[in-house]
mmCIF file of C-alpha atoms and ligand atoms in Angstrom:
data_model
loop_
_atom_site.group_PDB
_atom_site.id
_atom_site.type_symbol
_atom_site.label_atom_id
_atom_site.label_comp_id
_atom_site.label_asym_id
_atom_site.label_seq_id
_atom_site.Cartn_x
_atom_site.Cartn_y
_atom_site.Cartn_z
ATOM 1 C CA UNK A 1 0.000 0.000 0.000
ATOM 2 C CA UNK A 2 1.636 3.574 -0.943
ATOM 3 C CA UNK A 3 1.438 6.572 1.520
ATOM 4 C CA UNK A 4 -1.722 7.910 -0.448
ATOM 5 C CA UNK A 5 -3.260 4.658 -0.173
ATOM 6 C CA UNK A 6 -2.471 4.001 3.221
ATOM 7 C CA UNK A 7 -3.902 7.457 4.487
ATOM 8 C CA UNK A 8 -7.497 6.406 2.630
ATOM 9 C CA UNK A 9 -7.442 3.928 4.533
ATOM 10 C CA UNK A 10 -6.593 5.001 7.867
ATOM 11 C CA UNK A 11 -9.587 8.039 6.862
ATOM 12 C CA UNK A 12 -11.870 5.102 6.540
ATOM 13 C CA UNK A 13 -10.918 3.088 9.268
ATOM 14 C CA UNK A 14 -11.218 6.296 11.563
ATOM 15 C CA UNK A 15 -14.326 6.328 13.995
ATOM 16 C CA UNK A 16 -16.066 9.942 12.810
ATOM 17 C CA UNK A 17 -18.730 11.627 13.916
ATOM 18 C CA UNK A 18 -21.137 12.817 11.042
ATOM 19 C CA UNK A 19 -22.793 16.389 12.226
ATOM 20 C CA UNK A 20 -24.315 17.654 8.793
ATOM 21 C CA UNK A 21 -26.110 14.915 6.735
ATOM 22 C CA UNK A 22 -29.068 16.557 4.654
ATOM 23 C CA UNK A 23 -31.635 13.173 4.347
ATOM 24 C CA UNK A 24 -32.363 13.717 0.422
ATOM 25 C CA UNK A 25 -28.472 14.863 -0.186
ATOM 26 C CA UNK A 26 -27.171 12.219 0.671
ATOM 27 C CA UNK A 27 -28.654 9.107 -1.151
ATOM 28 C CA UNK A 28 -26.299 7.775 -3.535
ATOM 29 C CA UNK A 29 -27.382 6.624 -7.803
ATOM 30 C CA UNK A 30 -27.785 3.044 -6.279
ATOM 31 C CA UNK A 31 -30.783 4.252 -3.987
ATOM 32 C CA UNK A 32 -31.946 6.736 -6.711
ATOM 33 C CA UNK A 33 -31.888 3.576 -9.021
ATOM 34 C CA UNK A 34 -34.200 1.857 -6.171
ATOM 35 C CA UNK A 35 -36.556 4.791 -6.341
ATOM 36 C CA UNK A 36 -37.300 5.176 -9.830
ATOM 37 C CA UNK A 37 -37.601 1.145 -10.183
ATOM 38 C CA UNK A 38 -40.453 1.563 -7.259
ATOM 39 C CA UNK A 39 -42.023 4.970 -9.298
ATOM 40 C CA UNK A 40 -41.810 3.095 -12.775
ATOM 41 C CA UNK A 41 -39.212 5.389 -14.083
ATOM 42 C CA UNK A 42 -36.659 3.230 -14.929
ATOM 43 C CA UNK A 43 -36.288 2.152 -18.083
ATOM 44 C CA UNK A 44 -35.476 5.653 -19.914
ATOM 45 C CA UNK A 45 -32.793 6.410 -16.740
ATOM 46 C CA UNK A 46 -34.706 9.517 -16.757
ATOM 47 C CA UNK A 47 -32.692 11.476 -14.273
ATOM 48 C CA UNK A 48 -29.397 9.086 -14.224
ATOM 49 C CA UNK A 49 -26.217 11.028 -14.047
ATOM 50 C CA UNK A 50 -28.422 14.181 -13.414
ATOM 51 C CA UNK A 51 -28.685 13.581 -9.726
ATOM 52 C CA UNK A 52 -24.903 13.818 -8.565
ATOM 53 C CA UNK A 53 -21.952 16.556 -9.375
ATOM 54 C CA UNK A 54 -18.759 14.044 -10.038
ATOM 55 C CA UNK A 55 -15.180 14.514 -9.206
ATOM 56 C CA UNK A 56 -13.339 17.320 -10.749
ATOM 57 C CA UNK A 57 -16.589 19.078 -11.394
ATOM 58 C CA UNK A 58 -18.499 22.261 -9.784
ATOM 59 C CA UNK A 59 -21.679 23.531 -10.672
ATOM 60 C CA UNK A 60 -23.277 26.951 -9.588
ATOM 61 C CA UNK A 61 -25.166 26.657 -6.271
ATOM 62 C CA UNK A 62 -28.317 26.623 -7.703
ATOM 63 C CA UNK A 63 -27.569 23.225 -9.251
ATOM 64 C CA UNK A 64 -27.833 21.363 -5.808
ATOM 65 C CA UNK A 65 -30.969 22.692 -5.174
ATOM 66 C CA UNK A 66 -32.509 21.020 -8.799
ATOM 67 C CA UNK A 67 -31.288 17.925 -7.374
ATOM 68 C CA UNK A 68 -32.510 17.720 -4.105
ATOM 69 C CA UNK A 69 -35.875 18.946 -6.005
ATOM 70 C CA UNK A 70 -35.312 15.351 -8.357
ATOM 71 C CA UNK A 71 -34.993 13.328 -5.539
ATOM 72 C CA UNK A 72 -37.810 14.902 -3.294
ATOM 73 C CA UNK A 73 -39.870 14.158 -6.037
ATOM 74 C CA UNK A 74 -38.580 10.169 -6.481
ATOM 75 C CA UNK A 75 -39.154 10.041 -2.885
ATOM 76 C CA UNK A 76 -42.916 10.856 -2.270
ATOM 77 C CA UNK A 77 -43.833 7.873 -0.081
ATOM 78 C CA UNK A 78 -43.155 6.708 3.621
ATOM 79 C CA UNK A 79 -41.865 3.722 2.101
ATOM 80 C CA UNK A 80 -39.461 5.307 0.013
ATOM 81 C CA UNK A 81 -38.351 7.598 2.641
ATOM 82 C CA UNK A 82 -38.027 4.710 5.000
ATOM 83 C CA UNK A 83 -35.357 2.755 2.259
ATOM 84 C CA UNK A 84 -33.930 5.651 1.645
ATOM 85 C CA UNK A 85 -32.880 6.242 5.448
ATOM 86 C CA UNK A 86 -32.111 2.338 5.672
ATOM 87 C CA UNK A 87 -29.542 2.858 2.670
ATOM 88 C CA UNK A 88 -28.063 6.379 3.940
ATOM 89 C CA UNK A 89 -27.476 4.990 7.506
ATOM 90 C CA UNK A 90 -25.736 1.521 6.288
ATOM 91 C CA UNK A 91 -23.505 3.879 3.839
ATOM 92 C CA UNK A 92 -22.422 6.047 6.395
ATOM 93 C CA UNK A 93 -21.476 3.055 8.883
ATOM 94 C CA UNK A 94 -19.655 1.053 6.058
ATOM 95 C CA UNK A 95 -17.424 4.680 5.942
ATOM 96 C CA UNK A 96 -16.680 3.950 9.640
ATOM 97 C CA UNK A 97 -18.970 6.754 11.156
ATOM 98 C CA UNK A 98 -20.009 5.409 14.080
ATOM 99 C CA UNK A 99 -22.490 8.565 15.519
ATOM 100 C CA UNK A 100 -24.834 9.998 12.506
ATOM 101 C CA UNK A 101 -26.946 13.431 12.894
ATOM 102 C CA UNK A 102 -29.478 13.276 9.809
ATOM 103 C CA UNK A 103 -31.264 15.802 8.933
ATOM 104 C CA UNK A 104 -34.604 16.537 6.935
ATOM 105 C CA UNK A 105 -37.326 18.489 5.835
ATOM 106 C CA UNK A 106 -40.757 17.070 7.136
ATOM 107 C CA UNK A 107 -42.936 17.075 3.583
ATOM 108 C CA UNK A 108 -46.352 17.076 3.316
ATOM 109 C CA UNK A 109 -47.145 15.174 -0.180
ATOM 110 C CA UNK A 110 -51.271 14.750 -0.333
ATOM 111 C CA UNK A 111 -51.401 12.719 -3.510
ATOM 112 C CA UNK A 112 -49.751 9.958 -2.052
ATOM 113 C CA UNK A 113 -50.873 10.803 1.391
ATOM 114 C CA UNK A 114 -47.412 11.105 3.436
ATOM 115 C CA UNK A 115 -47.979 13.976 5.695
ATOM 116 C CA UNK A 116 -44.997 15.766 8.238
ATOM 117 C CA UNK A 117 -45.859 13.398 10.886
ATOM 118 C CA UNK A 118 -45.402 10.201 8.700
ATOM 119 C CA UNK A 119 -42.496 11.734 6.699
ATOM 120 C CA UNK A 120 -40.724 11.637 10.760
ATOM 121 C CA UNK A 121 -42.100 8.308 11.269
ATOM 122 C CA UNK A 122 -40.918 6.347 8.290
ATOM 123 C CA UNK A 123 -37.076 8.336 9.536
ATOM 124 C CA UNK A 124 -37.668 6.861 12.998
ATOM 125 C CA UNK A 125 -38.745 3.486 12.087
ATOM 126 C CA UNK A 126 -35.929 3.144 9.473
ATOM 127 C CA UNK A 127 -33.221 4.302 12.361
ATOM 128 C CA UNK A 128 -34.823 1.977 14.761
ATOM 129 C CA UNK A 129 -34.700 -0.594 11.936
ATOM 130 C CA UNK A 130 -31.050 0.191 11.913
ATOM 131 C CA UNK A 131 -30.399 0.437 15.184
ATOM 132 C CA UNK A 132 -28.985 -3.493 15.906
ATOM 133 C CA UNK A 133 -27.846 -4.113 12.455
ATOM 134 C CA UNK A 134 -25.729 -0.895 11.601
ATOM 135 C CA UNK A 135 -22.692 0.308 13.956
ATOM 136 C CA UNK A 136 -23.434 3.856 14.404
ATOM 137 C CA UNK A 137 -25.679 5.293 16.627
ATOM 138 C CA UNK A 138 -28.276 7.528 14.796
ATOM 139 C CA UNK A 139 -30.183 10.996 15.852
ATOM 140 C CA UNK A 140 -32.194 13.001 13.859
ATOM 141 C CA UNK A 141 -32.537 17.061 13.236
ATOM 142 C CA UNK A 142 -35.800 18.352 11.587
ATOM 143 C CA UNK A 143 -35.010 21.240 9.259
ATOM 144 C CA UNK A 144 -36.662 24.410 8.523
ATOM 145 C CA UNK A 145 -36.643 25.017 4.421
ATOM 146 C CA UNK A 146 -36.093 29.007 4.225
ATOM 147 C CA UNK A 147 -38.861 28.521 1.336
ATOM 148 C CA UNK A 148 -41.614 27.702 3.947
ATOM 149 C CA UNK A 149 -43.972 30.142 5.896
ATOM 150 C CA UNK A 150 -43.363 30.705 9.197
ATOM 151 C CA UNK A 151 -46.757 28.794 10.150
ATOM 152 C CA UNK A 152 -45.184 25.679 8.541
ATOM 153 C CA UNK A 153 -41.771 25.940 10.527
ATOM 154 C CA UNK A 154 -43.768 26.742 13.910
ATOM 155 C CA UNK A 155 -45.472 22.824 12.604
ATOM 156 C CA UNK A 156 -41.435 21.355 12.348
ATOM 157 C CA UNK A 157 -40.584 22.756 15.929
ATOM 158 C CA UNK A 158 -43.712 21.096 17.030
ATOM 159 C CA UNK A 159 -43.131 17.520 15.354
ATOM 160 C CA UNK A 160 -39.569 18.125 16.432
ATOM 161 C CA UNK A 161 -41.251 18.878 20.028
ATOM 162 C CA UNK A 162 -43.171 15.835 19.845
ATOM 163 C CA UNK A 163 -41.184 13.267 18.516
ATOM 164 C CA UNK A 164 -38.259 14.162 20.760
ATOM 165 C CA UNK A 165 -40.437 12.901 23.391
ATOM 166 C CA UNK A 166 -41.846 9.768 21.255
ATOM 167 C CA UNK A 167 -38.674 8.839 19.846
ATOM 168 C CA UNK A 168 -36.670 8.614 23.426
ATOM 169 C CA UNK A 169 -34.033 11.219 22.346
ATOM 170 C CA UNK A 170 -33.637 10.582 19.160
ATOM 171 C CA UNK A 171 -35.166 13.703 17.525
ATOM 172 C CA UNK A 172 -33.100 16.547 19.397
ATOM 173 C CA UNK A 173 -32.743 19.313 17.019
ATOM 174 C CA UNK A 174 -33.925 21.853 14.229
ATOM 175 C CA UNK A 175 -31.918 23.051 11.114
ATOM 176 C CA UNK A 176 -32.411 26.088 9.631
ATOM 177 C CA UNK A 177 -31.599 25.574 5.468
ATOM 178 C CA UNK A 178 -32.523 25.692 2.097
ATOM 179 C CA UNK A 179 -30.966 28.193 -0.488
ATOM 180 C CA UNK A 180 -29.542 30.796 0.898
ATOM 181 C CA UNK A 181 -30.548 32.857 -1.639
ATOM 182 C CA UNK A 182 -34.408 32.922 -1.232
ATOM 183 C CA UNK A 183 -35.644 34.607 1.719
ATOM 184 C CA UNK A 184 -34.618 36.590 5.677
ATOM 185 C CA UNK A 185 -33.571 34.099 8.001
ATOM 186 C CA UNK A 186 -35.040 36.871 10.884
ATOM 187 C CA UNK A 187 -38.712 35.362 9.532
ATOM 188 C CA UNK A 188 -37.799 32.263 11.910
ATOM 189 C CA UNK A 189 -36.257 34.273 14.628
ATOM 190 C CA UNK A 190 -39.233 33.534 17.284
ATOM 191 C CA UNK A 191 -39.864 30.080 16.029
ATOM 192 C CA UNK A 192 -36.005 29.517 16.294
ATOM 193 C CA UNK A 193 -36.798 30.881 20.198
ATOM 194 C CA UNK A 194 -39.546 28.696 20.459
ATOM 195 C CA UNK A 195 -37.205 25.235 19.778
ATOM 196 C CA UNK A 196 -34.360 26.564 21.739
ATOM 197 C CA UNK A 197 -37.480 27.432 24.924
ATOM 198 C CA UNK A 198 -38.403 23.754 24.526
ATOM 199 C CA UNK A 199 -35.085 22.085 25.061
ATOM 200 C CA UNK A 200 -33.813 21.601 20.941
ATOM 201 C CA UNK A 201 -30.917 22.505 19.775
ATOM 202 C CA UNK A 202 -30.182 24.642 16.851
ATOM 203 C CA UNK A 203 -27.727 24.158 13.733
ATOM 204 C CA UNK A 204 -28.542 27.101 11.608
ATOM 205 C CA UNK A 205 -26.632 27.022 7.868
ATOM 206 C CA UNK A 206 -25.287 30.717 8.652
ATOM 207 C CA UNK A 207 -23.645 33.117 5.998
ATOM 208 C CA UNK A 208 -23.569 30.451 3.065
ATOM 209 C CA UNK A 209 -23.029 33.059 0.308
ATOM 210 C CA UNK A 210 -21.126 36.457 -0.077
ATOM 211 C CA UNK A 211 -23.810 38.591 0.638
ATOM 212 C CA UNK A 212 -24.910 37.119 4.028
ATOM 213 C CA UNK A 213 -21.790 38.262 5.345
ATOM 214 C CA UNK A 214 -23.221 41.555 5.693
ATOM 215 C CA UNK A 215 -26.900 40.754 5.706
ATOM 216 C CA UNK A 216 -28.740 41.559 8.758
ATOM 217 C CA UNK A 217 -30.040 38.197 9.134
ATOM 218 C CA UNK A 218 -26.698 36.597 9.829
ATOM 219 C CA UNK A 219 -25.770 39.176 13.088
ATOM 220 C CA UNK A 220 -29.316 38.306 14.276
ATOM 221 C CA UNK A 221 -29.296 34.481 13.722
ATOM 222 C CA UNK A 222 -26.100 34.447 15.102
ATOM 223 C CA UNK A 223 -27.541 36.287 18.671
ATOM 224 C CA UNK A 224 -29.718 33.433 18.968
ATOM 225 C CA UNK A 225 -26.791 32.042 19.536
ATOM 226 C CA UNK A 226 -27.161 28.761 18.012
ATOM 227 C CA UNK A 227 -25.613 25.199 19.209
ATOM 228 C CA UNK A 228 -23.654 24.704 15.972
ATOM 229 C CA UNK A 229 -23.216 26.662 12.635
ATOM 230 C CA UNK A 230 -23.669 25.077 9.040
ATOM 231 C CA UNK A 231 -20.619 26.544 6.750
ATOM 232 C CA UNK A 232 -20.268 29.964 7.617
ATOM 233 C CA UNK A 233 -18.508 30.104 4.906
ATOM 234 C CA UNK A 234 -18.582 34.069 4.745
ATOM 235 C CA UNK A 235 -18.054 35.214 8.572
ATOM 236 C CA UNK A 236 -14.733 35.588 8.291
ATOM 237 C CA UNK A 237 -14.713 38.280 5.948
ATOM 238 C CA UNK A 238 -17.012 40.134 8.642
ATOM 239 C CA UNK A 239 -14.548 41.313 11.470
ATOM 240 C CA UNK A 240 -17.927 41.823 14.028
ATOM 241 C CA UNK A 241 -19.722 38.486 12.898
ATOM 242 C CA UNK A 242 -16.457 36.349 13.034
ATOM 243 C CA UNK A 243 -15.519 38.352 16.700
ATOM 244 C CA UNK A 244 -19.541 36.597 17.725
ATOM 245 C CA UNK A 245 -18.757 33.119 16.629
ATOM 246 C CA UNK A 246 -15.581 33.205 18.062
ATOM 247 C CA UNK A 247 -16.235 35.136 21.446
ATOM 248 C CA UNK A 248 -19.143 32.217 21.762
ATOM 249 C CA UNK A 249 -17.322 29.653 20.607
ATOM 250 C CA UNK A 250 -20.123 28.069 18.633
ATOM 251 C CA UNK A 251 -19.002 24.931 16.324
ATOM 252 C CA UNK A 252 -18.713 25.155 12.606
ATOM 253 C CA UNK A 253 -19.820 21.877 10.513
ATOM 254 C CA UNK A 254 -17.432 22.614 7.607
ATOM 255 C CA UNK A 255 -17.831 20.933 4.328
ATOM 256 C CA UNK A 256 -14.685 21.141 1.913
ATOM 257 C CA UNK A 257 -16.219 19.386 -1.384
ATOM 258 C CA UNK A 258 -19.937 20.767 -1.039
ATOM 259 C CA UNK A 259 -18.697 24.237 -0.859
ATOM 260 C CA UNK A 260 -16.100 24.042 -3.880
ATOM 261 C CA UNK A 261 -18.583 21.842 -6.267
ATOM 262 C CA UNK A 262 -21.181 24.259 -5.240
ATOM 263 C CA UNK A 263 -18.581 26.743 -5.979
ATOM 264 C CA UNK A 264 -19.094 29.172 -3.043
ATOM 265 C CA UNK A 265 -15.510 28.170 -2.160
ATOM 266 C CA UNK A 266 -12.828 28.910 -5.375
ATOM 267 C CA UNK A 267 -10.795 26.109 -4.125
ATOM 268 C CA UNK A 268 -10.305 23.412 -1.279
ATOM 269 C CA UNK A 269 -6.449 25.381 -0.342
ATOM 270 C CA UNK A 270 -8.627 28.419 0.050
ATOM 271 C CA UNK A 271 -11.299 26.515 2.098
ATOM 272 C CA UNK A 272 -12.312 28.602 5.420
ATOM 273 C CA UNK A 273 -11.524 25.023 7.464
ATOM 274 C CA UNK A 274 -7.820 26.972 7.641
ATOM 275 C CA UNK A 275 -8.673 30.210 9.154
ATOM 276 C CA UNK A 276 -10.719 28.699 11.927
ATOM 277 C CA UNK A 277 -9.039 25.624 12.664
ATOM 278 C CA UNK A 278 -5.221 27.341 12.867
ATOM 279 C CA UNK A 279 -7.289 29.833 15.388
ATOM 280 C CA UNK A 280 -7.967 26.817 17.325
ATOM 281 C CA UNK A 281 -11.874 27.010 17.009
ATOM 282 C CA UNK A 282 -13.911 24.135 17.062
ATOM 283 C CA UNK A 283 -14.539 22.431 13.802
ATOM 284 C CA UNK A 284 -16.272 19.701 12.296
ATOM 285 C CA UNK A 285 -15.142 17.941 9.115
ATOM 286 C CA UNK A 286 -18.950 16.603 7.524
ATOM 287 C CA UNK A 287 -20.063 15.749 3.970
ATOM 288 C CA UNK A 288 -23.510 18.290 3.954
ATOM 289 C CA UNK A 289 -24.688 16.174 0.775
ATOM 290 C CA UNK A 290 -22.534 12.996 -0.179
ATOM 291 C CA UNK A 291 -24.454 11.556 -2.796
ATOM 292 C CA UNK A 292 -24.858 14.827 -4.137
ATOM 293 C CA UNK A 293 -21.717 16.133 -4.449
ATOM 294 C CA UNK A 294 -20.283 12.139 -4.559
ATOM 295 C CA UNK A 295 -18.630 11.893 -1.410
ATOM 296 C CA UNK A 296 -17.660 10.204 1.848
ATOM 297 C CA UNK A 297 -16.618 11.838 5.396
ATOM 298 C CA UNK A 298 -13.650 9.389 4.901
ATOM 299 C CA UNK A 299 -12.851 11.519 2.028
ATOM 300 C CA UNK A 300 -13.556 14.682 3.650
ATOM 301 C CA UNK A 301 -10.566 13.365 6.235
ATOM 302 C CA UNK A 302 -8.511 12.677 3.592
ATOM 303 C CA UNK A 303 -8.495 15.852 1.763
ATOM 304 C CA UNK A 304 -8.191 18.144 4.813
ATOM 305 C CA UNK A 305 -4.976 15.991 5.349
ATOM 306 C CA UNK A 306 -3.706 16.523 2.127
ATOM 307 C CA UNK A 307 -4.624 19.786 1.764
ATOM 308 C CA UNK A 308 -3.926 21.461 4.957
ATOM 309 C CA UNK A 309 -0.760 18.930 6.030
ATOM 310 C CA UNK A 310 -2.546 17.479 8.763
ATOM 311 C CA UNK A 311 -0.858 14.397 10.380
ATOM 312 C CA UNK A 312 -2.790 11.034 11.553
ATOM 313 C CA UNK A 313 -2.842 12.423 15.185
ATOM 314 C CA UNK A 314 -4.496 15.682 14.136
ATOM 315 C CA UNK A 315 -6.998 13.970 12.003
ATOM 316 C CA UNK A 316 -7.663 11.582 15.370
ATOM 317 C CA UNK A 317 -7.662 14.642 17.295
ATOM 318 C CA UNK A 318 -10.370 16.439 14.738
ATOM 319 C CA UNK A 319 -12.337 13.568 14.830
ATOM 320 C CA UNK A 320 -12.262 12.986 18.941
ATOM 321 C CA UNK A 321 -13.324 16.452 19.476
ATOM 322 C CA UNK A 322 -15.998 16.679 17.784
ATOM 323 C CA UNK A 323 -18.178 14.083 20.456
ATOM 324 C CA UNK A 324 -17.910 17.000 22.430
ATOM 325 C CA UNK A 325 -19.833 19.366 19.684
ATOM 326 C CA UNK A 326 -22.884 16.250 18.879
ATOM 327 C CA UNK A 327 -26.179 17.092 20.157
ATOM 328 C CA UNK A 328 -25.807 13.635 22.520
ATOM 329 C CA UNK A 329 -26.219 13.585 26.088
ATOM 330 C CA UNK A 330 -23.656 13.354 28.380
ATOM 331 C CA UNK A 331 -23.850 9.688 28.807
ATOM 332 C CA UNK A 332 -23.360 9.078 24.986
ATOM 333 C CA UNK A 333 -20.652 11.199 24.608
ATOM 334 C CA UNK A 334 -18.756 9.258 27.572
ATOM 335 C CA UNK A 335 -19.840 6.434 25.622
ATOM 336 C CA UNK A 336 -18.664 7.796 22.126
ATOM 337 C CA UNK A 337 -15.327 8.249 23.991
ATOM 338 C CA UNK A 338 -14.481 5.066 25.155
ATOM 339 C CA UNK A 339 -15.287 3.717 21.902
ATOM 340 C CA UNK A 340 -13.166 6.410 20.146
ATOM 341 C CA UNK A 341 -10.413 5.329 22.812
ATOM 342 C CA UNK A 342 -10.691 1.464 22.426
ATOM 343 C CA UNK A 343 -9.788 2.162 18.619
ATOM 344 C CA UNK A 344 -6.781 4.566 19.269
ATOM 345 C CA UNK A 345 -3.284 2.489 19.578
ATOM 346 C CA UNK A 346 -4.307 0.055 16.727
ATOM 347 C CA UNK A 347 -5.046 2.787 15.011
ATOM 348 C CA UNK A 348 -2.290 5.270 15.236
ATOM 349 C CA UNK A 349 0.557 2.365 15.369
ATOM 350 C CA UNK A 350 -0.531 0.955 11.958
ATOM 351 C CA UNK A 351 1.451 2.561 8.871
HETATM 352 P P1 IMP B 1 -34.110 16.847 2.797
HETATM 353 O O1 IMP B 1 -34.471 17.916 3.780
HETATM 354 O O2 IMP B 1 -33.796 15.541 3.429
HETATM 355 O O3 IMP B 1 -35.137 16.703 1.700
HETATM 356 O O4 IMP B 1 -32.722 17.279 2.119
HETATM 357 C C1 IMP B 1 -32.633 18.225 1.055
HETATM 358 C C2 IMP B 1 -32.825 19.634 1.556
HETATM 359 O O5 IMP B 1 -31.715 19.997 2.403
HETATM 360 C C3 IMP B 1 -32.790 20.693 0.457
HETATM 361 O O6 IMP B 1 -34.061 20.873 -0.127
HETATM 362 C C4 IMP B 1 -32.325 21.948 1.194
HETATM 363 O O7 IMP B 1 -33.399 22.575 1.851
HETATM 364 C C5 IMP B 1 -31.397 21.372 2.247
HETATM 365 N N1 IMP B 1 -29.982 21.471 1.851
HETATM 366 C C6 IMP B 1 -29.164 20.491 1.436
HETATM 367 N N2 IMP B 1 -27.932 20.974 1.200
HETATM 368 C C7 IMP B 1 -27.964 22.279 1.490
HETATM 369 C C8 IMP B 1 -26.980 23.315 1.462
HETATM 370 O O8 IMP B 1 -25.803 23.161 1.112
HETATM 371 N N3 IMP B 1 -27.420 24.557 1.814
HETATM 372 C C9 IMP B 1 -28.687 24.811 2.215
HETATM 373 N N4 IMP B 1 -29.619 23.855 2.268
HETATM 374 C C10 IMP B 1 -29.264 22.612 1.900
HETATM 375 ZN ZN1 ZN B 2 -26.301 21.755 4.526
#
């Protein structure tokens, strides 16, 4: 095995945490195959090769958002969502993550009857399904779409509300996304209150493109102050809103090959993973969308190695701390540590 080789494979072999994981993102051709097979669209491979942005290539950043529509569309039934989470959750185990955070948007799709509530259920039954056969512990974040009304994200904190209670623990957040583009993020400032009043936490995609760096939304969103931040790809070029992040020391989930495919990054060397992890600041290597933009957190590992020069202990080290930033109790994390620990020496001793 060369050096190249060798550091894929200690990437995969690494226990990782997985913070950012959009649902509908993240399903791969295979389960896209499985989907239009079960919606009768298979024969003319309507949407193959349409649904993915390969390697070497970047699209503008309103590309990924045609996708996801593709596959919400493919995947309009509980059943399909619930084989869709089955497939995502084995994937991401197989890569050696071994504590998931999905999140997704509850849909309401009255043709074929799946409403919010069963959209969460077929999730919850599928990580349940999951839960003795896969090795990775699963929890689940319901997101906000920046599209929807107010009324309908006041309904997700709700569900959220409800199910965190139903599902033992397993629902325990709310995302704030969608494109970044389309609407004020300050439109979900009290419902944002309202999750945080009932005992969710918050990962808010902050400052995504250019101009949020000095939209109002991104100072408010930021006072919230939320649990962990999604990119934030643009603070840094805002002395005040980078001076809140840091003075709070809120996470960042930072995602190297969504943000250059989606080209809101020029390059991974120029990747904002550098400025915040030389300052020391917590940060979270996670894929956002890996079917989408066709990758693996394994490969995420690898290419902050290669391009940042960071060494097998720093890339343990990255991956260790970020237990502390999951939305897991206490217990887990303890848990999560001891079975980061029991993988360490082997680990680090093999070349
Ligand atoms: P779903 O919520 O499981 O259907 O996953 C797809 C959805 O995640 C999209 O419709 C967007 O709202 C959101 N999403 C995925 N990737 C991104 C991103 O990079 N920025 C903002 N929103 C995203
Ligand atoms: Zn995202």
């Amino acid at each position: 095995m060369d050096e190249a080789e060798g550091l894929a494979e200690f990437c995969r072999r690494l226990p990782k945490a997985e913070l950012h994981a959009h649902l509908s993102g993240s399903v791969t051709e295979a389960t896209i195959q499985k989907l239009q097979v079960k919606k009768g669209v298979a024969p003319d491979h309507a949407h193959q090769g349409d649904t993915s942005i390969g390697k070497g290539e970047t699209r503008q950043l309103q590309e990924p958002f045609r996708i996801f529509k593709i596959i919400q569309e493919l995947s309009d039934t509980e059943e399909a969502i619930f084989m869709m989470t089955e497939d995502v959750i084995s994937e991401f185990a197989a890569d050696g993550v071994r504590y998931l955070e999905l999140r997704s948007t509850p849909r309401h799709v009255p043709h074929t009857g799946m409403t919010p509530s069963s959209y969460v259920e077929s999730i919850l039954s599928a990580i349940q399904t999951c839960k003795d056969r896969e090795d990775v512990v699963v929890r689940l974040l319901l997101a906000i779409d920046r599209r929807q009304s107010v009324e309908t994200a006041m309904n997700t904190v709700r569900l959220a509300q409800e199910y965190a209670l139903r599902s033992h623990g397993v629902v325990v957040g709310i995302d704030l996304s969608g494109n970044p583009a389309v609407g004020d993020g300050r439109d979900f400032i009290p419902v944002l209150k309202e999750a945080q009043n009932c005992g969710l936490k918050l990962a808010l995609h902050i400052a995504e493109i250019s101009q949020q760096a000095t939209a109002p939304e991104t100072g408010a969103l930021l006072l919230l102050p939320p649990d962990r931040v999604g990119h934030g790809t643009f603070i840094h070029h805002n002395p005040d809103l980078a001076a809140m992040v840091a003075d709070k020391n809120i996470p960042l989930e930072l995602c190297l090959t969504s943000n250059v495919k989606a080209q809101t990054v020029a390059s991974y060397g120029e990747h904002h993973f550098q400025h915040w992890y030389s300052r020391k600041h917590p940060c979270v290597l996670c894929t956002d969308d890996k079917g989408v933009f066709c990758t693996t957190l394994s490969e995420e590992y690898r290419l902050a190695a290669e391009t940042f020069g960071l060494s097998r202990p720093d890339l343990w080290d990255l991956s260790f701390s970020s237990i502390a930033h999951t939305f897991a109790g206490e217990d887990l994390k303890q848990q999560l540590r001891l079975r980061w620990n029991s993988e360490k020496n082997k680990l680090l001793q093999t070349r």
